[in-house]
Every structure is written in structure tokens, then in C-alpha cells.
CSV table of C-alpha atoms in Angstrom, one decimal:
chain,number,residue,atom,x,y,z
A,1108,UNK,CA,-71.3,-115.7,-123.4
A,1109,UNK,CA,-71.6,-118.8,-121.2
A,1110,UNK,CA,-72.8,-121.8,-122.1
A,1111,UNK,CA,-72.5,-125.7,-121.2
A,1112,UNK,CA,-70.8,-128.3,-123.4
A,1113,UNK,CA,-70.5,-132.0,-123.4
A,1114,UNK,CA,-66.9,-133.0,-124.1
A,1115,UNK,CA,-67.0,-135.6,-127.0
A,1116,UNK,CA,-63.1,-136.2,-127.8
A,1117,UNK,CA,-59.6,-135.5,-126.2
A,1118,UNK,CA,-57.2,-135.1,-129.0
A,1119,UNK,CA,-54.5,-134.4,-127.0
A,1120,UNK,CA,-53.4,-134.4,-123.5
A,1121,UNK,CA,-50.0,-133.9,-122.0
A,1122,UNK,CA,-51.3,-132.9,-118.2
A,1123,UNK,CA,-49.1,-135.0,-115.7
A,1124,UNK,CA,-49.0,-135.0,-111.7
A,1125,UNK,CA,-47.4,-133.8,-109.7
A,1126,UNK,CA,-45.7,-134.5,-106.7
A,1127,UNK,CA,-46.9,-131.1,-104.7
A,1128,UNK,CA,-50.6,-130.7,-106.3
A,1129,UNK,CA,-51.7,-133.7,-104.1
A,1130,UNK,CA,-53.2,-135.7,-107.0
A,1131,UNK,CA,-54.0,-132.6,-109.5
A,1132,UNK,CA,-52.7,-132.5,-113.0
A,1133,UNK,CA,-50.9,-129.8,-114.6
A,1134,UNK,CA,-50.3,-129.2,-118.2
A,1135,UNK,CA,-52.8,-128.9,-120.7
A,1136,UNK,CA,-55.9,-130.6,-122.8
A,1137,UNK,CA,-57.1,-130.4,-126.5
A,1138,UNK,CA,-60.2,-130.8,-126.5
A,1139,UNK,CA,-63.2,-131.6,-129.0
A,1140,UNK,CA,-66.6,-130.2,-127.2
A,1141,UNK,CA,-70.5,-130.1,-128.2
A,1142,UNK,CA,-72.0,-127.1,-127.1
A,1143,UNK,CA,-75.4,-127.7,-125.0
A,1144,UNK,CA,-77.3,-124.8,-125.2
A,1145,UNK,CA,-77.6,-121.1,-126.1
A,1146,UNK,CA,-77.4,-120.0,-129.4
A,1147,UNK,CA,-74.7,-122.4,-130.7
A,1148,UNK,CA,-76.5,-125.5,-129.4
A,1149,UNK,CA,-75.3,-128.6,-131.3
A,1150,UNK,CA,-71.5,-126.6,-132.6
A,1151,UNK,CA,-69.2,-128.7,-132.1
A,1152,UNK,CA,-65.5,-126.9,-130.8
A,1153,UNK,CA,-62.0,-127.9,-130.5
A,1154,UNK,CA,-60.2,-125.6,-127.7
A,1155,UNK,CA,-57.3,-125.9,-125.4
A,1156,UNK,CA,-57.7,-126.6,-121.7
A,1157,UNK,CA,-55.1,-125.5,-119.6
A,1158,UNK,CA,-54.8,-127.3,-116.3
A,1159,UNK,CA,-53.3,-125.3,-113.3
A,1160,UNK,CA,-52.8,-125.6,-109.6
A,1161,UNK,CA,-56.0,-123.2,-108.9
A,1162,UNK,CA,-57.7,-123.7,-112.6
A,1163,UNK,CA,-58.3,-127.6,-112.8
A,1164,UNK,CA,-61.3,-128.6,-114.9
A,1165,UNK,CA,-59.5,-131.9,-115.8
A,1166,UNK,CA,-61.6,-133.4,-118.4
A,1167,UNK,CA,-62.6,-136.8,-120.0
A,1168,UNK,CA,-65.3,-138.0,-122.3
A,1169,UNK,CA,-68.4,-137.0,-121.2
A,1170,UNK,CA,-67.4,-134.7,-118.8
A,1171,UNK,CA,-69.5,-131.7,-118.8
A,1172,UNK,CA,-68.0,-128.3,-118.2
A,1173,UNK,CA,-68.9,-124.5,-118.8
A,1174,UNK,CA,-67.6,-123.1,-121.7
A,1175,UNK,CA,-67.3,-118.7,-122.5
A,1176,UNK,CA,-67.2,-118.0,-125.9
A,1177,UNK,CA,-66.7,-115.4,-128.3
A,1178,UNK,CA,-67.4,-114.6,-131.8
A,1179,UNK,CA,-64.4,-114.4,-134.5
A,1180,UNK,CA,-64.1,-112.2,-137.3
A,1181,UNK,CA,-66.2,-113.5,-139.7
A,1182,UNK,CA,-68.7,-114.3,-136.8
A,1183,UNK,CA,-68.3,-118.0,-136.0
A,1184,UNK,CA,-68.2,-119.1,-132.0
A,1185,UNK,CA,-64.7,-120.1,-130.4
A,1186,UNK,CA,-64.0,-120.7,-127.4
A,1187,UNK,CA,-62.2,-118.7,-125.2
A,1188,UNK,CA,-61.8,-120.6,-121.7
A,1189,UNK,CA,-63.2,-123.7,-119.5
A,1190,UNK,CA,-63.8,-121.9,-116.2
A,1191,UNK,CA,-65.6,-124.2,-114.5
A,1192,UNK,CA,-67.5,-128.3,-114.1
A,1193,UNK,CA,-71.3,-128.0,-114.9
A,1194,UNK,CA,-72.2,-128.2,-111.1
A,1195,UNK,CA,-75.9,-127.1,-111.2
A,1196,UNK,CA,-77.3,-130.6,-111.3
A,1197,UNK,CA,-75.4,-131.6,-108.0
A,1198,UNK,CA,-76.4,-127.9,-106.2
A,1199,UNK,CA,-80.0,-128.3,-108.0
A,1200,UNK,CA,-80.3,-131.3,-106.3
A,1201,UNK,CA,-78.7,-130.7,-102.9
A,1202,UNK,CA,-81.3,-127.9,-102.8
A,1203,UNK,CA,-84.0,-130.2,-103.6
A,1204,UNK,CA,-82.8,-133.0,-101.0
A,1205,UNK,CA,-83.6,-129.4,-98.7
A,1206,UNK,CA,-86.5,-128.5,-99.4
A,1207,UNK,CA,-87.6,-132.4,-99.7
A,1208,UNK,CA,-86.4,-132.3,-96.0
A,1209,UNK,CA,-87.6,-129.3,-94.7
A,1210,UNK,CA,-91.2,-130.5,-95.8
A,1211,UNK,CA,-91.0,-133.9,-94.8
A,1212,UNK,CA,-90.0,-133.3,-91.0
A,1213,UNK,CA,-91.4,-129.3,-91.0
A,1214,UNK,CA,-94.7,-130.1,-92.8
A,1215,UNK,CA,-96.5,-126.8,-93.0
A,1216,UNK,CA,-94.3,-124.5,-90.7
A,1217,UNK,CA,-91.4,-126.1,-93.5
A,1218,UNK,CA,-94.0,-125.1,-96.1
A,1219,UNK,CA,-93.7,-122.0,-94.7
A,1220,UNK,CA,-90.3,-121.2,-93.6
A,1221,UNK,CA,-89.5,-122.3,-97.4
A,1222,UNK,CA,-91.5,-119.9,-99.3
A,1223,UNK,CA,-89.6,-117.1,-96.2
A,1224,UNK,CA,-86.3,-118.1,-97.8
A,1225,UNK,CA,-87.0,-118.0,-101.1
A,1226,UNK,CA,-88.8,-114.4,-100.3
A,1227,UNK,CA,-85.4,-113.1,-98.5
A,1228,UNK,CA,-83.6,-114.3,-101.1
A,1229,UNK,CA,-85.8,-113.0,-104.2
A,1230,UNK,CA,-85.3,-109.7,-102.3
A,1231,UNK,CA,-81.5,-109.4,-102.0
A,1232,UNK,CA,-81.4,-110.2,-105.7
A,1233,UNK,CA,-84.1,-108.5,-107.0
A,1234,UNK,CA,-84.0,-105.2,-104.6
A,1235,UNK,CA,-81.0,-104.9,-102.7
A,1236,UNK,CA,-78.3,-105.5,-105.2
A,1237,UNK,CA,-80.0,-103.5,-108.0
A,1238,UNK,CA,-80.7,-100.2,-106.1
A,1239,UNK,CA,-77.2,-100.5,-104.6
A,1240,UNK,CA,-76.0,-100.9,-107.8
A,1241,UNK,CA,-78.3,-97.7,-108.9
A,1242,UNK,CA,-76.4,-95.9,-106.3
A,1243,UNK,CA,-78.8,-95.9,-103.7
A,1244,UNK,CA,-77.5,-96.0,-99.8
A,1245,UNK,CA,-76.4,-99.5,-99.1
A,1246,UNK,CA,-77.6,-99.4,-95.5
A,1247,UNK,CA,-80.4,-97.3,-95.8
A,1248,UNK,CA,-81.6,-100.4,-98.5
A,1249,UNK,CA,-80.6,-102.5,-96.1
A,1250,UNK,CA,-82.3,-101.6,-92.8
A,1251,UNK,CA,-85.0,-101.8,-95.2
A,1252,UNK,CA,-84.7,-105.0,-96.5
A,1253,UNK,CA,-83.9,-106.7,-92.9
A,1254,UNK,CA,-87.3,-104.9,-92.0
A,1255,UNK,CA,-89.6,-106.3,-94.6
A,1256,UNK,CA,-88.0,-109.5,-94.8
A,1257,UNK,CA,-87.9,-110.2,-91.3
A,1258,UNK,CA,-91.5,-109.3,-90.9
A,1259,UNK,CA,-92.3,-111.6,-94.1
A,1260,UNK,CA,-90.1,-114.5,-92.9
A,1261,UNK,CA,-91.7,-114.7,-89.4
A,1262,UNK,CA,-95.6,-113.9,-90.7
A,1263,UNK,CA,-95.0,-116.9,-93.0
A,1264,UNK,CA,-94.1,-118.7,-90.7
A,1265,UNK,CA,-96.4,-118.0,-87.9
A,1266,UNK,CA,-99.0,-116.1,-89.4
A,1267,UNK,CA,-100.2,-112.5,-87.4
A,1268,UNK,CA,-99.6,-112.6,-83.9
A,1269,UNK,CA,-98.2,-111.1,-80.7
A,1270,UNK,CA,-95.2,-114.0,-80.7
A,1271,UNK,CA,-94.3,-113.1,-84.4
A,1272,UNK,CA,-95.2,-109.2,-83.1
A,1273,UNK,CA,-91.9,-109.6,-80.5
A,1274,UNK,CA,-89.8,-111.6,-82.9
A,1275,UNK,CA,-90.1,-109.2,-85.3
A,1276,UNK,CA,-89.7,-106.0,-83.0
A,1277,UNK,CA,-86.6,-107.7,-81.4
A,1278,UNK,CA,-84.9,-108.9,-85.0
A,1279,UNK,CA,-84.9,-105.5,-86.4
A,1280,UNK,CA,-83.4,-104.1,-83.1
A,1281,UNK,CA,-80.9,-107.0,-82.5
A,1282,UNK,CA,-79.5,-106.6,-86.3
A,1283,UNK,CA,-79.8,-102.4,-86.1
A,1284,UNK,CA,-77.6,-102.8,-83.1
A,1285,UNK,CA,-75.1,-105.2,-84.9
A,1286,UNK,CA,-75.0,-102.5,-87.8
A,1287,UNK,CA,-73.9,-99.5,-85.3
A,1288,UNK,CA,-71.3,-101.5,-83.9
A,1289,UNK,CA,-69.7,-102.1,-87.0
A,1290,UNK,CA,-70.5,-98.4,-88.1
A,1291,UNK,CA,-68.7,-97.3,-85.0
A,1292,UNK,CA,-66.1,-99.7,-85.1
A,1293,UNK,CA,-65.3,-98.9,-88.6
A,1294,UNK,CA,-65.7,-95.3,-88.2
A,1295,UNK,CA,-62.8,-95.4,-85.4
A,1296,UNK,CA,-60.3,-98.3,-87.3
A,1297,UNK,CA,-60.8,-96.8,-90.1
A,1298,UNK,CA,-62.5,-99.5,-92.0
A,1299,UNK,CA,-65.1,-99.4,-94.8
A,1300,UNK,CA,-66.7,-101.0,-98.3
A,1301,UNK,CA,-63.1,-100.2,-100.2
A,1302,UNK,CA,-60.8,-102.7,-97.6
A,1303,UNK,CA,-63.0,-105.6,-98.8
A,1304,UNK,CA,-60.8,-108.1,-101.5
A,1305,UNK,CA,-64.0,-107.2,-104.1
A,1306,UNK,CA,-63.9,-103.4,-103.7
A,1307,UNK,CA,-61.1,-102.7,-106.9
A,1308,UNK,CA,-63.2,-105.1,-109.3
A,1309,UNK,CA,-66.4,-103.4,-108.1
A,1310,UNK,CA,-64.5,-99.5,-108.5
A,1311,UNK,CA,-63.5,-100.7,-112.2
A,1312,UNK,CA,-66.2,-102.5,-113.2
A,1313,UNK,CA,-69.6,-100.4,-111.1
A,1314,UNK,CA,-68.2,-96.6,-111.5
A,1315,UNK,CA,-70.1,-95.2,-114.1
A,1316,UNK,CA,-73.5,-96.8,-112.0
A,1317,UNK,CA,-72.7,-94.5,-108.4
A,1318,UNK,CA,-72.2,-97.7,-106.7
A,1319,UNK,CA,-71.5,-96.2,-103.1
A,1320,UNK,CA,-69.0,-98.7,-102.0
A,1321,UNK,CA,-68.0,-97.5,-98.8
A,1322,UNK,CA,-71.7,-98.0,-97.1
A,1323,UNK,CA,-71.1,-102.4,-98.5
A,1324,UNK,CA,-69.2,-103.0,-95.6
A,1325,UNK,CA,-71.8,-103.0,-92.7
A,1326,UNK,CA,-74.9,-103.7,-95.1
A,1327,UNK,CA,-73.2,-107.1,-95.4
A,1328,UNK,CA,-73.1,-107.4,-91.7
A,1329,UNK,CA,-76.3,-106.7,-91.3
A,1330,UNK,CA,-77.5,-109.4,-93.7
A,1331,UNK,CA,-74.9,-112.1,-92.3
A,1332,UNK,CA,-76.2,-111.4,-88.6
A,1333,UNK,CA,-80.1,-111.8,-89.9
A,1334,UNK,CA,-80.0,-114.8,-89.6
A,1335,UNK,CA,-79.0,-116.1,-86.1
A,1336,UNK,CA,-80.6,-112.8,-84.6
A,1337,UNK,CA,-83.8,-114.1,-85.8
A,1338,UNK,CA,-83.3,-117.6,-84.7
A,1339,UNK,CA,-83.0,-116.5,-81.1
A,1340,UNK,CA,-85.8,-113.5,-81.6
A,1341,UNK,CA,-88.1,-116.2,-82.2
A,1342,UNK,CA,-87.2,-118.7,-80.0
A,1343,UNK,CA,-87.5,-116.5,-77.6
A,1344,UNK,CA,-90.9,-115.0,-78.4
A,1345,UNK,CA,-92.3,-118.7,-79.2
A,1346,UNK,CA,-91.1,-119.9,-75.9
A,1347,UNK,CA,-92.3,-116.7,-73.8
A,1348,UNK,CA,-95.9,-117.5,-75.8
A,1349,UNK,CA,-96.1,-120.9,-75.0
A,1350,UNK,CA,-95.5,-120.3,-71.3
A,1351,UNK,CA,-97.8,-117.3,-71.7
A,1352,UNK,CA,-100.3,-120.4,-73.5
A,1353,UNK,CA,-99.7,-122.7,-70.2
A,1354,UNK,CA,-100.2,-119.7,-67.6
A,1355,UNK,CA,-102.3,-117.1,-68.6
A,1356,UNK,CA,-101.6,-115.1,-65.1
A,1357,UNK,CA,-98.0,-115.6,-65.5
A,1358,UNK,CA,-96.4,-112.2,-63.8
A,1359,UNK,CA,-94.8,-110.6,-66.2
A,1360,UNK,CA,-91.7,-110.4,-64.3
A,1361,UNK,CA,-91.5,-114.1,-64.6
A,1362,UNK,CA,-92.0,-114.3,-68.5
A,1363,UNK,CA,-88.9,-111.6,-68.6
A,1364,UNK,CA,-86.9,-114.2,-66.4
A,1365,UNK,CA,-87.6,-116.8,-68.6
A,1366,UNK,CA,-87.4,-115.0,-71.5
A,1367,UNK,CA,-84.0,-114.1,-70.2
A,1368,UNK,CA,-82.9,-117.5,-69.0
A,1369,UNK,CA,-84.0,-119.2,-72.5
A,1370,UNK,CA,-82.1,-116.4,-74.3
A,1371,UNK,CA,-78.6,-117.2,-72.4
A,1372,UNK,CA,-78.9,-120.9,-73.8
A,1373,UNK,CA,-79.1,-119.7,-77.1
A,1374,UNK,CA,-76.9,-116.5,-76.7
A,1375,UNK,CA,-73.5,-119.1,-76.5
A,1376,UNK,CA,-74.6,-121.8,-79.1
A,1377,UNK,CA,-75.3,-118.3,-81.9
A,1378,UNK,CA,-72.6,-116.5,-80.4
A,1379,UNK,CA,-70.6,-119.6,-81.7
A,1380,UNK,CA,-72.2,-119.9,-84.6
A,1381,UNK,CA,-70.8,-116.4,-86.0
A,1382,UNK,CA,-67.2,-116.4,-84.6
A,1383,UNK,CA,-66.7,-120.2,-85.9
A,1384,UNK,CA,-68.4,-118.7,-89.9
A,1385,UNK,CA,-65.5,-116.4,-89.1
A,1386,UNK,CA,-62.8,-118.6,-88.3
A,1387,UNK,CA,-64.1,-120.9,-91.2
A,1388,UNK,CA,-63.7,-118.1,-93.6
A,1389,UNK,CA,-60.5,-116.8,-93.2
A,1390,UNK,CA,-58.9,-120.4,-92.2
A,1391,UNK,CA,-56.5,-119.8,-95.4
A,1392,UNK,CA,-55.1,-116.4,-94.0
A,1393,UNK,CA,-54.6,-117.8,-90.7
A,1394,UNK,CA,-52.8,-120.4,-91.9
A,1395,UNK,CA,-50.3,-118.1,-93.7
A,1396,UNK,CA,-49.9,-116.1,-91.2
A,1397,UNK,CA,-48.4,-119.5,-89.3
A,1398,UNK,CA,-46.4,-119.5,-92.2
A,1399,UNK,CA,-44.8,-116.6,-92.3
A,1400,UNK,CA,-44.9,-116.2,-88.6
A,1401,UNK,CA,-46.2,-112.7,-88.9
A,1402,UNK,CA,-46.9,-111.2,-85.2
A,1403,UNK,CA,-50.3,-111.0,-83.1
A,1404,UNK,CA,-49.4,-107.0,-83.6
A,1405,UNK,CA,-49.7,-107.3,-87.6
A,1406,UNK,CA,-52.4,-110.3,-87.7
A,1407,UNK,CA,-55.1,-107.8,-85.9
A,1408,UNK,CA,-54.5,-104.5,-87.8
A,1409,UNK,CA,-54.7,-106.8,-91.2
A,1410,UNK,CA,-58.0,-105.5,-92.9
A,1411,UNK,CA,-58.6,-109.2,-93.9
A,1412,UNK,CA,-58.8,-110.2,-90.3
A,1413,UNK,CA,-60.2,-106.9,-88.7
A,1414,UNK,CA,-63.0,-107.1,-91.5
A,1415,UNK,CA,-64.2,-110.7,-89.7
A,1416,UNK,CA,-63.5,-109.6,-86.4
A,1417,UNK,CA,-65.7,-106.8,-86.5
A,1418,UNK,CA,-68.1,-109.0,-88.5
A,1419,UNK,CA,-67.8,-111.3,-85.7
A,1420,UNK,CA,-68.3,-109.4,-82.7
A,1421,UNK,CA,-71.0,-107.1,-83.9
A,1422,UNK,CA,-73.6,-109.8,-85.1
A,1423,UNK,CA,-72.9,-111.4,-81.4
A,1424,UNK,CA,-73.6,-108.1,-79.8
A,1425,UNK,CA,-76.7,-108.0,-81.8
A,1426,UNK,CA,-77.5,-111.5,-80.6
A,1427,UNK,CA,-76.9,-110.7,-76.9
A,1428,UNK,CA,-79.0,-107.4,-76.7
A,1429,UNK,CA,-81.7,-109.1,-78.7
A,1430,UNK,CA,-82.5,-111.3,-75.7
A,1431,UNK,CA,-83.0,-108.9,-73.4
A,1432,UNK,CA,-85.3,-106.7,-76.2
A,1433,UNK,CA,-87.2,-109.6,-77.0
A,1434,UNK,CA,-87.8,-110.8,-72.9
A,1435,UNK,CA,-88.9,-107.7,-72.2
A,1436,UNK,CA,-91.4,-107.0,-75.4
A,1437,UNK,CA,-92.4,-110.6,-74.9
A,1438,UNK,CA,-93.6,-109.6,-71.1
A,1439,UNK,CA,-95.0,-106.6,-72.3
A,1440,UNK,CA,-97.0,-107.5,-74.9
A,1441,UNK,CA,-98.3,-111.2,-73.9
A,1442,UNK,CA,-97.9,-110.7,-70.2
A,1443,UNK,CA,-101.4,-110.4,-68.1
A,1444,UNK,CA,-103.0,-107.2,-68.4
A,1445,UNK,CA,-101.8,-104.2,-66.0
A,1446,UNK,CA,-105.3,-104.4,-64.0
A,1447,UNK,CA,-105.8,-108.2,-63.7
């Protein structure tokens, strides 16, 4: 059991820095904590706090920290570990300074492209992390999630309409295409659910549930390319629309070419977007590979880095092949009719 405590004493504390921890203390803590809430609310705990290089909740009076307890023989709470600072207030309130944002400069379309987020996200917690965990396909409940949240996302947002018609159309293509690239390029590497670092916790601790591991490792591309793919599907269609708005006899040659030419601009700035998230996520690896000067040979075939490649690469495929989708629905569908 988890729960949040106040520290109210230090009775002891030997911790001491060091010169390579770059100003973190190592050693250990005795503590005296009140427990905040749960059912042990008011206890008050002694326990030891061990500071570490990579385990540092270094505490003082009135610090407060997450506590896990357990019950001892004759049923009375102890603690068993301080894993963690009590950091919801600060990410409670960095998420309200976003929203505050987001509806101060987006007014209703921020209204909107809120209650979209908070629907994507109620989804992937709700649906697509219980039925995987049921042992349902992971990228059969993907493909379906990416479809009704992108459609819900964008109708927030922009209500019925042929614009959010082409957005949507172009989304769902853009991330299906992402997802067979990975497919394929994990199919031929080999590479799959069980090379990524969470696959032996989730084999001992999901088993018993038919957790299908190996489908995890392109359902997570497809969610992680969602996003950018349907920044530039709608761009796109809400560009094509307005020029659609301003010229209602527009060829619809021309709305593809501008479709098109509008797409390139954001092509590079997404395309960025991804391969940076990837360099920003394995910065530690690449850095030991410096270190230990391992060659280009060994730093490509290392899952770790093939895994973000592929990532990578296939969400920016989906981005570039969803301009071209979403020029040529938008001139399709808003484009003058074929008799005018």
C-alpha cells in the first residue's frame, strides 16, 4: 500500500556528499513520519531512508514523500521504503497552468481540443491497456483506438464536416502506414514486444492474464506517431478548406498542389519532431556508447537503438504519405463539383 506522509522528525542522519554525485547525499536517514492518508491516516512511523546515487529522496522537516507500507505480524503498519517526493501538487498544477492556457489563448477550439485529450487519454487507460491486458490483440485494439479517437479528437474540435471528414480519413491512413513499416521492419530484424527493457517484468508479472506481448511493440508506435500525424492531417485539411472557403471554383488540381505544398512545410518541422523524441530518449545510451567506444556496426544492431530507429522512421513515413492522402481527399471531397 502507498500512501503520502509528512516527515515530522529526523532522528538520525549520517548521509554525506560526495565528490562524484554532483551535490547528492549518500548514506542513510532515520526518520519519524505522519502518514497523510489511507487507512493509517494520522500513524505516526519511524523508518530508515536509505539515500543512493539513483534512490535520493533526501528529506527534512516537512518534506513530503510517498511512503509503501506493509502490515506486521500482529497487524500494525510499517514501513517498508520511501520511493519517491509527493510530486502531484507540482504535475497537478503544471497541468492546470495547461489547461488554464489552452483556454485562455484557444477559447472554445481550447475548450475543445481539451475535452479531445482527456477523451484519448481516458481511452488508452480505460480500453486499450485493460483488453491488452485481457489478452486481446494489441494492434487490432489499437487500430481501433487510433480510429475512434482520432475521429473524436477532430469532431471536438471542429464539429462534423468535410475538413474534419479529410483529417480524419488521412490520420488513420498516415498512422496504419507507420504501423506496417514497423510490422515489416520488425518482421525482417527480427524485432518485437519481448526486446523492449519492460517485456521480462511484464512476462513475470502479466502471464497468467494472456498478455500478448509481442504485438506491444508497434501498438506503441502507432500511439506515439498519432499525434504529429494528426497535426499535419489537419493542418492540411483546415488549410485546403479555407482556400476551398476563399475560392469556391478553385480547380481541384490546385487544392492538391496546395495541399501538397502546405504538407512539405510541415512534413520537415514533424519529421523533426519524432527523430529529436528519439534522440531525447535514448540520449543516456548514446552517451555510453561514447564511453565505451562501441562501433557504428554494434550501436545499430542494439535492440535499444533499432527499437527508436524503427520508431523513428516509421511515424515519419506515416507523416510524409499522409500529405499526399490528405491533398488528394482534401481535392476530392471539397473541390468544385465534377460538372461545374
Amino acid at each position: 500500500y502507498f500512501a503520502v506522509a509528512r516527515v515530522t522528525d529526523i532522528l538520525d542522519d549520517n548521509a554525506e556528499t560526495q565528490d562524484w554525485t554532483e551535490g547528492r547525499r549518500i548514506g542513510q536517514q532515520y526518520l519519524e513520519v505522519e502518514i497523510l492518508n489511507g487507512p493509517w491516516k494520522g500513524e505516526i512511523l519511524e523508518t530508515i531512508n536509505y539515500l543512493t546515487i539513483y534512490t535520493n529522496v533526501d528529506a527534512k522537516i516537512g518534506t513530503k514523500i510517498v511512503v509503501r507500507l506493509d502490515l506486521d505480524d500482529a497487524g500494525e503498519p510499517y514501513v517498508i521504503s520511501i520511493p519517491n517526493y509527493n510530486r502531484a501538487p507540482v504535475l497537478i498544477g503544471l497541468l492546470a497552468v495547461f489547461a488554464a492556457l489552452l483556454l485562455l489563448i484557444g477559447r472554445k477550439k481550447g475548450l475543445t481540443a481539451l475535452l479531445g485529450l482527456v477523451y484519448t487519454l481516458a481511452c488508452v487507460w480505460f480500453i486499450q491497456v485493460p483488453m491488452i491486458l485481457r489478452g486481446a490483440q494489441p494492434v487490432v485494439v489499437t487500430v481501433v483506438l487510433v480510429a475512434l479517437t482520432t475521429a473524436a479528437s477532430l469532431l471536438f474540435l471542429n464539429g462534423f464536416s468535410r475538413k474534419t471528414l479529410c483529417a480524419t480519413l488521412g490520420c488513420i491512413g498516415g498512422v496504419a502506414v507507420a504501423g506496417i513499416f514497423a510490422a515489416l521492419c520488425g518482421s525482417i530484424s527480427p524485432l518485437n514486444g519481448f526486446n523492449l527493457p519492460e517485456a521480462e517484468e511484464l512476462v513475470l508479472r502479466a502471464s497468467d492474464r494472456g498478455l500478448k506481448i509481442s504485438g506491444l511493440f508497434v501498438s506503441g508506435i502507432l500511439i506515439a506517431s498519432l499525434g504529429a500525424v494528426m497535426d499535419v492531417a489537419m493542418s492540411i485539411s483546415s488549410a485546403c478548406w479555407e482556400l476551398r472557403e476563399l475560392n469556391p471554383d478553385l480547380p481541384r488540381k490546385a487544392l492538391f498542389r496546395s495541399g501538397m505544398n502546405i504538407g512539405q512545410d510541415a512534413m520537415g518541422t514533424m519529421a523533426n519532431t519524432l527523430i529529436l523524441a528519439f534522440a531525447g530518449s535514448s540520449l543516456n545510451t548514446l552517451l555510453l556508447f561514447q564511453i565505451f567506444d562501441y562501433p557504428m556496426i554494434q550501436i545499430f544492431n542494439a535492440d535499444s537503438i533499432a527499437i527508436e530507429i524503427i520508431r523513428g522512421v516509421a511515424g515519419t513515413i506515416g507523416i510524409i504519405l499522409t500529405v499526399p492522402l490528405v491533398a488528394l481527399l482534401s481535392a476530392e471531397i471539397m473541390g468544385p463539383k465534377k460538372n461545374a
